């Protein structure tokens, strides 16, 4: 009886107080892929996010934080189920993480109309970077078209005339290669899309040999991408036709499976372990000490994800009730990104630099991505102009 | 389009066919002779590749890796057969599918626990790491030719084993009427274990041989399982020779579809339409081939009518 009365009294107090109320605790619903070929990427994300929490004394914006992790199995419908469970059963204050952009899109479709906040580190689906951009969603990563647009602009500057593009026959694959065409302009020497379950590329490689392009641009971030790269190298093409893709296809998490086939592969990314700023040095050294290897790009984005939430919660004084206000605070937040200072575009996607990385074997016999050049600075993604939001 | 290009694509098709055959041979033996639907066939393929990649990383020898990978698949196959699958022979296919599907999940998670989720890398042996100039303007990776050679060797050896030896005779008799063979005093359980071990061995061999050209990763067996079933059904369930013919047909249809459909469609469609239509069309070619063949011969190319 006494307990009930206490609860009623407390509830009345809360009602009377009304409006802004600092929470005493924050729960993060973390969605990523932990089974299947992408599990290795999801693990890096969870590692990096947990490391950031450790660095923040398990607090986000001063509030004690609980991390609830859910595996989306790389399936949109599972991701949506998880998102509902995280928000309703686990009472998550916001959703974070996210890996595959088609899973993210399904989750956003389901939770944004309900007013949930999503502060993620996954690829931003094209619609949510453009016309469907939302006040409740922000990501530390990129829209996948953007690095490919930058590859296109870079290759054009390098005097490439006849590029050949090959990508997975899924929407992100087509978006990415369209981004490349946007940057490159002109005609492609060839264009091929491969099945998601295809691990044999002899036909496609023979076609590349027939066309004899001056560069090949590829999109295949899954396990079959490893097969593609190995076969490209074994066919001897790597020495005659340079291969370009995004760095997450050929970084730390792929090296065990690629082995020396990765040496000399060029890629464009938004982060490198070699970036010279305090936050990055601290992150890379701590990650290496704890997990015995260099972090990946997706790991770095997940680390930024935690720092961004921390800064946003601090900025709203711990009031987690107004989700749009929380996300607005995130986009203005002054946080020590591992990419140095970044700011967000009107569509809540970072405006950031892009770098050219080349895989090389260090003197210790370990593969690493060498930061070779800055490809472009302060880049906006191609969809931002379609986003109606103003701030 | 030069003759060398067409020739190279034909070779690609044959080569893919022989790779598929390595996997299908074991599946059709188990399916045809024991009447067992073994969805976990791809797991033996995966275990073979993982063990081989590990051994190659430790010792640097491809031959040792090959022996270890194939050996591991055999041991695992016989262990699974005697411990789990024996009670299932009398049960329906649905029970078998349920248990062997469970095995896929089990082996995937076990592999992840043992080796992590990052996958492993495997290299071709040093002597086969380069390319061979087959004809002027037609270079071909020599390791791929080696895979084709192993595929041809397997079909010859299997035909000899099944058609010309005593154990082959028992296997064929067991497939026709296992109760009668058993009544004649033959230990039919042992024969079944041998067949299953042989099937697992072929899967392991396929895993080791394809390891250097694909990604050795958890779940690699499932990606290729559907095409393998297409080969087994198309060739006629239980017929090794049928599987061989069907594997070549599927390999050729798939490779040539991917290679020539875009060029063919490019003759009368706009480039953007071609890039949208061709991949989808190419991926249906093998299923159209299967559907057409089964309409004409429901028992498969070389299968027996039951």
CSV table of C-alpha atoms in Angstrom, one decimal, chain A:
chain,number,residue,atom,x,y,z
A,1,UNK,CA,0.0,0.0,0.0
A,2,UNK,CA,2.7,2.3,1.1
A,3,UNK,CA,4.6,1.6,-2.1
A,4,UNK,CA,1.6,2.3,-4.3
A,5,UNK,CA,1.1,5.6,-2.5
A,6,UNK,CA,4.7,6.5,-3.1
A,7,UNK,CA,4.4,5.8,-6.8
A,8,UNK,CA,1.2,7.9,-7.0
A,9,UNK,CA,3.0,10.7,-5.2
A,10,UNK,CA,6.0,10.4,-7.5
A,11,UNK,CA,3.8,10.4,-10.6
A,12,UNK,CA,1.9,13.5,-9.4
A,13,UNK,CA,5.1,15.2,-8.8
A,14,UNK,CA,6.3,14.4,-12.3
A,15,UNK,CA,3.0,15.7,-13.7
A,16,UNK,CA,3.3,18.9,-11.7
A,17,UNK,CA,6.9,19.4,-12.7
A,18,UNK,CA,6.0,18.8,-16.4
A,19,UNK,CA,8.1,19.9,-19.4
A,20,UNK,CA,11.8,19.4,-19.4
A,21,UNK,CA,13.0,16.7,-17.0
A,22,UNK,CA,16.5,15.4,-16.9
A,23,UNK,CA,16.5,11.6,-17.1
A,24,UNK,CA,18.6,9.7,-14.5
A,25,UNK,CA,19.6,7.0,-17.0
A,26,UNK,CA,19.9,6.4,-20.7
A,27,UNK,CA,19.3,3.2,-22.6
A,28,UNK,CA,20.8,2.8,-26.1
A,29,UNK,CA,19.1,0.3,-28.4
A,30,UNK,CA,22.0,-0.9,-30.6
A,31,UNK,CA,21.2,-2.6,-33.9
A,32,UNK,CA,23.8,-4.2,-36.1
A,33,UNK,CA,24.6,-7.4,-37.9
A,34,UNK,CA,26.2,-10.1,-35.8
A,35,UNK,CA,25.5,-13.3,-37.9
A,36,UNK,CA,26.4,-14.1,-41.5
A,37,UNK,CA,29.2,-12.7,-43.7
A,38,UNK,CA,28.8,-9.2,-42.3
A,39,UNK,CA,29.2,-10.3,-38.7
A,40,UNK,CA,32.8,-9.3,-38.7
A,41,UNK,CA,31.8,-5.7,-39.4
A,42,UNK,CA,29.1,-5.7,-36.8
A,43,UNK,CA,31.6,-7.0,-34.2
A,44,UNK,CA,34.0,-4.1,-35.0
A,45,UNK,CA,31.2,-1.7,-34.5
A,46,UNK,CA,30.2,-3.2,-31.1
A,47,UNK,CA,33.8,-3.3,-30.0
A,48,UNK,CA,34.4,0.4,-30.9
A,49,UNK,CA,31.1,1.6,-29.4
A,50,UNK,CA,31.8,-0.3,-26.2
A,51,UNK,CA,35.4,1.2,-26.1
A,52,UNK,CA,33.9,4.7,-26.4
A,53,UNK,CA,31.6,3.9,-23.5
A,54,UNK,CA,34.6,2.8,-21.5
A,55,UNK,CA,36.4,6.0,-22.3
A,56,UNK,CA,33.3,7.9,-21.1
A,57,UNK,CA,33.1,6.0,-17.8
A,58,UNK,CA,29.9,4.2,-19.0
A,59,UNK,CA,28.1,7.4,-19.1
A,60,UNK,CA,26.6,9.3,-22.0
A,61,UNK,CA,26.2,13.0,-21.4
A,62,UNK,CA,26.6,12.4,-17.7
A,63,UNK,CA,23.8,9.8,-17.5
A,64,UNK,CA,24.7,6.2,-16.6
A,65,UNK,CA,24.2,4.2,-19.9
A,66,UNK,CA,22.9,0.8,-20.7
A,67,UNK,CA,23.7,-0.8,-24.0
A,68,UNK,CA,21.2,-3.3,-25.4
A,69,UNK,CA,22.5,-5.0,-28.6
A,70,UNK,CA,20.3,-6.6,-31.2
A,71,UNK,CA,21.4,-8.7,-34.2
A,72,UNK,CA,19.5,-7.8,-37.4
A,73,UNK,CA,21.0,-10.8,-39.3
A,74,UNK,CA,21.3,-8.4,-42.3
A,75,UNK,CA,17.5,-8.8,-42.9
A,76,UNK,CA,15.3,-5.8,-43.0
A,77,UNK,CA,12.3,-7.5,-41.3
A,78,UNK,CA,14.5,-8.7,-38.4
A,79,UNK,CA,15.9,-5.2,-38.0
A,80,UNK,CA,12.4,-3.8,-37.8
A,81,UNK,CA,11.3,-6.4,-35.2
A,82,UNK,CA,14.4,-5.7,-33.2
A,83,UNK,CA,13.8,-1.9,-33.4
A,84,UNK,CA,10.3,-2.3,-32.0
A,85,UNK,CA,11.5,-4.6,-29.3
A,86,UNK,CA,14.3,-2.3,-28.3
A,87,UNK,CA,12.0,0.7,-28.1
A,88,UNK,CA,9.0,-1.0,-26.4
A,89,UNK,CA,10.4,-3.8,-24.2
A,90,UNK,CA,13.8,-2.4,-23.4
A,91,UNK,CA,12.5,1.2,-23.3
A,92,UNK,CA,15.5,2.4,-25.4
A,93,UNK,CA,15.7,6.2,-25.4
A,94,UNK,CA,17.2,6.1,-28.9
A,95,UNK,CA,18.4,3.7,-31.5
A,96,UNK,CA,22.1,3.6,-32.6
A,97,UNK,CA,24.4,1.5,-34.7
A,98,UNK,CA,22.9,0.3,-38.1
A,99,UNK,CA,25.0,-1.4,-40.8
A,100,UNK,CA,23.4,-2.3,-44.2
A,101,UNK,CA,21.6,0.7,-45.6
A,102,UNK,CA,18.6,-1.3,-46.8
A,103,UNK,CA,18.0,-2.6,-43.3
A,104,UNK,CA,18.4,0.9,-41.9
A,105,UNK,CA,15.9,2.1,-44.4
A,106,UNK,CA,13.3,-0.4,-43.2
A,107,UNK,CA,14.0,0.5,-39.6
A,108,UNK,CA,13.6,4.2,-40.3
A,109,UNK,CA,10.4,3.6,-42.2
A,110,UNK,CA,9.0,1.8,-39.2
A,111,UNK,CA,10.2,3.9,-36.2
A,112,UNK,CA,10.5,7.5,-37.5
A,113,UNK,CA,6.7,8.0,-37.9
A,114,UNK,CA,6.4,6.9,-34.3
A,115,UNK,CA,8.7,9.7,-33.2
A,116,UNK,CA,11.7,7.7,-32.1
A,117,UNK,CA,15.2,9.1,-32.3
A,118,UNK,CA,17.9,7.4,-34.4
A,119,UNK,CA,21.5,8.5,-33.9
A,120,UNK,CA,23.3,6.0,-36.1
A,121,UNK,CA,26.7,5.2,-37.7
A,122,UNK,CA,25.5,3.2,-40.7
A,123,UNK,CA,25.2,4.2,-44.4
A,124,UNK,CA,22.3,6.7,-45.0
A,125,UNK,CA,19.7,5.3,-47.4
A,126,UNK,CA,19.4,7.6,-50.5
A,127,UNK,CA,15.8,8.7,-49.7
A,128,UNK,CA,16.7,9.6,-46.1
A,129,UNK,CA,19.6,11.7,-47.3
A,130,UNK,CA,17.3,13.4,-49.8
A,131,UNK,CA,13.6,14.2,-49.8
A,132,UNK,CA,12.7,12.0,-46.8
A,133,UNK,CA,15.4,13.5,-44.5
A,134,UNK,CA,14.1,13.7,-40.9
A,135,UNK,CA,14.5,15.8,-37.8
A,136,UNK,CA,14.7,12.5,-35.8
A,137,UNK,CA,17.6,10.9,-37.7
A,138,UNK,CA,21.3,11.6,-38.0
A,139,UNK,CA,24.3,9.4,-38.9
A,140,UNK,CA,28.0,9.8,-38.4
A,141,UNK,CA,28.8,7.9,-41.7
A,142,UNK,CA,27.9,8.8,-45.2
A,143,UNK,CA,25.5,8.1,-48.1
A,144,UNK,CA,27.2,5.4,-50.2
A,145,UNK,CA,26.8,7.3,-53.4
A,146,UNK,CA,29.2,10.0,-52.1
A,147,UNK,CA,32.5,8.0,-52.0
A,148,UNK,CA,31.7,6.7,-55.4
A,149,UNK,CA,31.0,10.2,-56.8
A,150,UNK,CA,34.4,11.2,-55.3
A,151,UNK,CA,36.1,8.2,-57.0
A,152,UNK,CA,34.5,9.4,-60.3
A,153,UNK,CA,35.8,13.0,-59.8
A,154,UNK,CA,39.2,11.7,-58.8
A,155,UNK,CA,39.6,9.3,-61.8
A,156,UNK,CA,38.4,12.1,-64.1
A,157,UNK,CA,41.2,14.3,-62.8
A,158,UNK,CA,43.6,11.4,-63.2
A,159,UNK,CA,42.8,11.3,-66.9
A,160,UNK,CA,40.8,8.1,-66.9
A,161,UNK,CA,38.7,7.9,-70.1
A,162,UNK,CA,37.2,4.4,-70.3
A,163,UNK,CA,36.2,3.1,-66.8
A,164,UNK,CA,34.4,-0.3,-66.4
A,165,UNK,CA,32.0,-0.5,-63.5
A,166,UNK,CA,30.9,-3.8,-61.7
A,167,UNK,CA,28.7,-4.0,-58.7
A,168,UNK,CA,26.2,-6.1,-56.8
A,169,UNK,CA,22.8,-6.2,-58.4
A,170,UNK,CA,21.1,-4.6,-55.3
A,171,UNK,CA,19.8,-1.0,-54.8
A,172,UNK,CA,22.9,0.2,-52.9
A,173,UNK,CA,25.1,-1.3,-55.7
A,174,UNK,CA,23.2,0.6,-58.4
A,175,UNK,CA,23.1,3.8,-56.3
A,176,UNK,CA,26.9,3.6,-55.7
A,177,UNK,CA,27.7,3.1,-59.4
A,178,UNK,CA,25.3,5.8,-60.4
A,179,UNK,CA,27.2,8.1,-57.9
A,180,UNK,CA,30.4,7.2,-59.7
A,181,UNK,CA,28.9,8.0,-63.1
A,182,UNK,CA,27.7,11.3,-61.8
A,183,UNK,CA,31.2,12.2,-60.7
A,184,UNK,CA,32.9,10.8,-63.8
A,185,UNK,CA,30.5,11.9,-66.5
A,186,UNK,CA,30.6,10.5,-70.0
A,187,UNK,CA,30.3,6.9,-71.2
A,188,UNK,CA,31.3,3.8,-69.3
A,189,UNK,CA,33.5,1.2,-71.2
A,190,UNK,CA,31.3,-1.5,-69.6
A,191,UNK,CA,28.8,-2.0,-66.9
A,192,UNK,CA,28.0,-5.3,-65.1
A,193,UNK,CA,25.9,-6.3,-62.1
A,194,UNK,CA,26.5,-9.6,-60.3
A,195,UNK,CA,24.2,-11.8,-58.2
A,196,UNK,CA,24.4,-11.5,-54.4
A,197,UNK,CA,25.2,-15.2,-54.1
A,198,UNK,CA,27.7,-15.3,-57.0
A,199,UNK,CA,31.2,-16.4,-56.0
A,200,UNK,CA,32.5,-17.1,-59.5
A,201,UNK,CA,33.5,-14.1,-61.6
A,202,UNK,CA,35.4,-15.7,-64.5
A,203,UNK,CA,32.8,-14.6,-67.1
A,204,UNK,CA,32.9,-11.0,-65.9
A,205,UNK,CA,36.7,-10.9,-65.7
A,206,UNK,CA,37.0,-12.3,-69.2
A,207,UNK,CA,34.6,-9.5,-70.3
A,208,UNK,CA,36.8,-6.9,-68.6
A,209,UNK,CA,39.8,-8.3,-70.5
A,210,UNK,CA,37.9,-8.0,-73.8
A,211,UNK,CA,36.9,-4.4,-73.1
A,212,UNK,CA,40.4,-3.5,-71.9
A,213,UNK,CA,39.2,-0.4,-69.8
A,214,UNK,CA,41.7,2.0,-68.2
A,215,UNK,CA,40.2,1.5,-64.7
A,216,UNK,CA,37.7,-0.8,-62.9
A,217,UNK,CA,35.4,0.5,-60.2
A,218,UNK,CA,33.7,-2.1,-58.0
A,219,UNK,CA,31.0,-2.3,-55.4
A,220,UNK,CA,30.7,-5.5,-53.4
A,221,UNK,CA,31.1,-5.1,-49.7
A,222,UNK,CA,30.0,-8.6,-48.7
A,223,UNK,CA,31.8,-12.0,-48.7
A,224,UNK,CA,31.5,-12.4,-52.5
A,225,UNK,CA,33.5,-9.2,-52.8
A,226,UNK,CA,36.5,-11.1,-51.3
A,227,UNK,CA,36.1,-13.8,-54.0
A,228,UNK,CA,35.9,-11.1,-56.7
A,229,UNK,CA,39.1,-9.4,-55.5
A,230,UNK,CA,41.0,-12.6,-55.2
A,231,UNK,CA,40.0,-13.7,-58.7
A,232,UNK,CA,40.8,-10.2,-60.1
A,233,UNK,CA,44.3,-10.6,-58.7
A,234,UNK,CA,44.7,-14.2,-59.9
A,235,UNK,CA,43.6,-13.3,-63.4
A,236,UNK,CA,46.6,-10.9,-63.5
A,237,UNK,CA,44.3,-7.9,-64.1
A,238,UNK,CA,45.5,-6.0,-61.0
A,239,UNK,CA,48.8,-5.2,-62.7
A,240,UNK,CA,47.3,-4.0,-65.9
A,241,UNK,CA,44.0,-2.4,-64.9
A,242,UNK,CA,43.8,-0.4,-61.6
A,243,UNK,CA,40.9,-1.3,-59.3
A,244,UNK,CA,39.0,1.3,-57.2
A,245,UNK,CA,36.3,0.9,-54.6
A,246,UNK,CA,35.4,2.2,-51.2
A,247,UNK,CA,37.8,1.5,-48.3
A,248,UNK,CA,35.4,-0.6,-46.2
A,249,UNK,CA,35.7,-3.3,-48.9
A,250,UNK,CA,39.4,-3.6,-48.4
A,251,UNK,CA,40.1,-2.7,-44.8
A,252,UNK,CA,41.2,-4.4,-41.6
A,253,UNK,CA,38.2,-6.7,-41.3
A,254,UNK,CA,38.7,-8.1,-44.8
A,255,UNK,CA,42.5,-8.7,-44.5
A,256,UNK,CA,42.3,-12.1,-42.9
A,257,UNK,CA,40.2,-13.5,-45.8
A,258,UNK,CA,42.0,-11.5,-48.5
A,259,UNK,CA,45.6,-12.2,-47.5
A,260,UNK,CA,48.2,-10.8,-49.9
A,261,UNK,CA,45.6,-10.4,-52.7
A,262,UNK,CA,44.8,-7.1,-51.1
A,263,UNK,CA,48.3,-5.6,-51.7
A,264,UNK,CA,48.2,-2.5,-54.0
A,265,UNK,CA,44.4,-2.2,-54.0
A,266,UNK,CA,43.3,1.5,-54.0
A,267,UNK,CA,40.2,2.7,-52.3
A,268,UNK,CA,38.5,5.9,-51.2
A,269,UNK,CA,37.2,6.4,-47.7
A,270,UNK,CA,36.3,9.0,-45.1
A,271,UNK,CA,38.6,7.9,-42.4
A,272,UNK,CA,42.1,6.3,-41.9
A,273,UNK,CA,43.9,5.1,-38.8
A,274,UNK,CA,46.6,7.5,-39.8
A,275,UNK,CA,44.5,10.6,-39.5
A,276,UNK,CA,46.5,13.0,-37.3
A,277,UNK,CA,44.2,14.3,-34.5
A,278,UNK,CA,44.1,13.7,-30.8
A,279,UNK,CA,40.8,11.8,-30.8
A,280,UNK,CA,41.9,9.5,-33.6
A,281,UNK,CA,45.3,8.8,-32.0
A,282,UNK,CA,43.6,8.0,-28.7
A,283,UNK,CA,41.0,5.8,-30.4
A,284,UNK,CA,43.4,3.8,-32.6
A,285,UNK,CA,45.9,3.2,-29.8
A,286,UNK,CA,43.2,2.1,-27.3
A,287,UNK,CA,41.5,-0.1,-29.8
A,288,UNK,CA,44.8,-1.8,-30.7
A,289,UNK,CA,45.7,-2.3,-27.1
A,290,UNK,CA,42.3,-3.8,-26.3
A,291,UNK,CA,41.5,-5.9,-29.4
A,292,UNK,CA,45.0,-6.5,-30.8
A,293,UNK,CA,44.3,-5.0,-34.2
A,294,UNK,CA,43.7,-1.8,-36.0
A,295,UNK,CA,40.1,-0.6,-36.0
A,296,UNK,CA,38.0,-0.5,-39.3
A,297,UNK,CA,36.2,2.5,-40.8
A,298,UNK,CA,32.9,1.1,-39.5
A,299,UNK,CA,34.5,0.8,-36.1
A,300,UNK,CA,35.6,4.5,-36.2
A,301,UNK,CA,32.1,5.5,-37.2
A,302,UNK,CA,30.7,3.6,-34.3
A,303,UNK,CA,33.2,5.3,-31.9
A,304,UNK,CA,32.0,8.7,-33.3
A,305,UNK,CA,28.4,7.5,-32.8
A,306,UNK,CA,29.0,7.2,-29.0
A,307,UNK,CA,30.8,10.5,-28.8
A,308,UNK,CA,28.0,12.2,-30.7
A,309,UNK,CA,25.3,10.8,-28.4
A,310,UNK,CA,27.4,11.9,-25.4
A,311,UNK,CA,27.7,15.4,-26.7
A,312,UNK,CA,24.0,15.7,-27.7
A,313,UNK,CA,22.7,14.4,-24.3
A,314,UNK,CA,25.0,16.9,-22.6
A,315,UNK,CA,23.7,19.7,-24.7
A,316,UNK,CA,20.1,19.0,-23.9
A,317,UNK,CA,20.9,18.7,-20.2
A,318,UNK,CA,19.9,15.1,-20.0
A,319,UNK,CA,16.3,15.7,-21.1
A,320,UNK,CA,15.6,12.7,-23.4
A,321,UNK,CA,11.8,13.4,-23.8
A,322,UNK,CA,12.0,15.6,-26.9
A,323,UNK,CA,13.6,13.4,-29.6
A,324,UNK,CA,13.8,16.1,-32.3
A,325,UNK,CA,15.5,18.4,-29.9
A,326,UNK,CA,18.0,15.7,-29.0
A,327,UNK,CA,18.8,15.1,-32.7
A,328,UNK,CA,19.0,18.9,-33.3
A,329,UNK,CA,21.5,19.1,-30.4
A,330,UNK,CA,23.5,16.3,-32.0
A,331,UNK,CA,23.9,18.1,-35.3
A,332,UNK,CA,25.1,21.2,-33.6
A,333,UNK,CA,27.2,19.2,-31.1
A,334,UNK,CA,30.8,20.1,-30.6
A,335,UNK,CA,32.4,16.6,-30.3
A,336,UNK,CA,35.9,15.4,-30.9
A,337,UNK,CA,35.3,13.2,-34.0
A,338,UNK,CA,38.1,10.8,-35.0
A,339,UNK,CA,37.9,12.6,-38.3
A,340,UNK,CA,38.9,15.9,-36.7
A,341,UNK,CA,36.2,18.6,-36.7
A,342,UNK,CA,33.1,17.6,-38.8
A,343,UNK,CA,29.8,19.3,-39.3
A,344,UNK,CA,26.5,18.1,-40.5
A,345,UNK,CA,24.6,19.1,-43.6
A,346,UNK,CA,21.0,20.1,-43.6
A,347,UNK,CA,20.1,16.4,-44.2
A,348,UNK,CA,22.1,15.4,-41.0
A,349,UNK,CA,24.8,13.6,-43.0
A,350,UNK,CA,28.4,14.7,-42.3
A,351,UNK,CA,30.2,17.2,-44.6
A,352,UNK,CA,33.6,15.5,-44.6
A,353,UNK,CA,36.9,14.9,-46.3
A,354,UNK,CA,37.6,11.9,-48.5
A,355,UNK,CA,41.0,10.1,-48.7
A,356,UNK,CA,42.7,7.7,-51.1
A,357,UNK,CA,44.1,4.6,-49.3
A,358,UNK,CA,46.4,2.0,-50.7
A,359,UNK,CA,46.9,-1.4,-49.1
A,360,UNK,CA,50.5,-2.2,-48.4
A,361,UNK,CA,52.5,-4.7,-46.4
A,362,UNK,CA,54.4,-3.1,-43.5
A,363,UNK,CA,57.9,-4.1,-42.5
A,364,UNK,CA,56.3,-6.2,-39.8
A,365,UNK,CA,54.6,-8.3,-42.5
A,366,UNK,CA,51.1,-6.9,-41.5
A,367,UNK,CA,48.8,-5.5,-44.1
A,368,UNK,CA,47.5,-2.0,-43.6
A,369,UNK,CA,45.8,0.8,-45.6
A,370,UNK,CA,48.3,3.6,-46.3
A,371,UNK,CA,46.8,7.0,-46.5
A,372,UNK,CA,48.1,8.1,-49.9
A,373,UNK,CA,46.3,11.4,-50.6
A,374,UNK,CA,43.3,13.6,-49.8
A,375,UNK,CA,40.9,13.3,-52.6
A,376,UNK,CA,38.5,16.0,-51.7
A,377,UNK,CA,37.7,18.3,-48.7
A,378,UNK,CA,34.4,19.4,-47.2
A,379,UNK,CA,32.2,17.2,-49.4
A,380,UNK,CA,28.4,17.3,-49.3
A,381,UNK,CA,26.5,14.3,-50.5
A,382,UNK,CA,24.6,14.5,-53.8
A,383,UNK,CA,21.2,14.1,-52.1
A,384,UNK,CA,21.5,17.0,-49.7
A,385,UNK,CA,20.0,19.5,-52.2
A,386,UNK,CA,16.7,17.4,-52.2
A,387,UNK,CA,16.3,17.6,-48.5
A,388,UNK,CA,13.7,20.3,-47.5
A,389,UNK,CA,15.0,20.7,-43.9
A,390,UNK,CA,16.4,24.0,-42.8
A,391,UNK,CA,17.9,24.7,-39.4
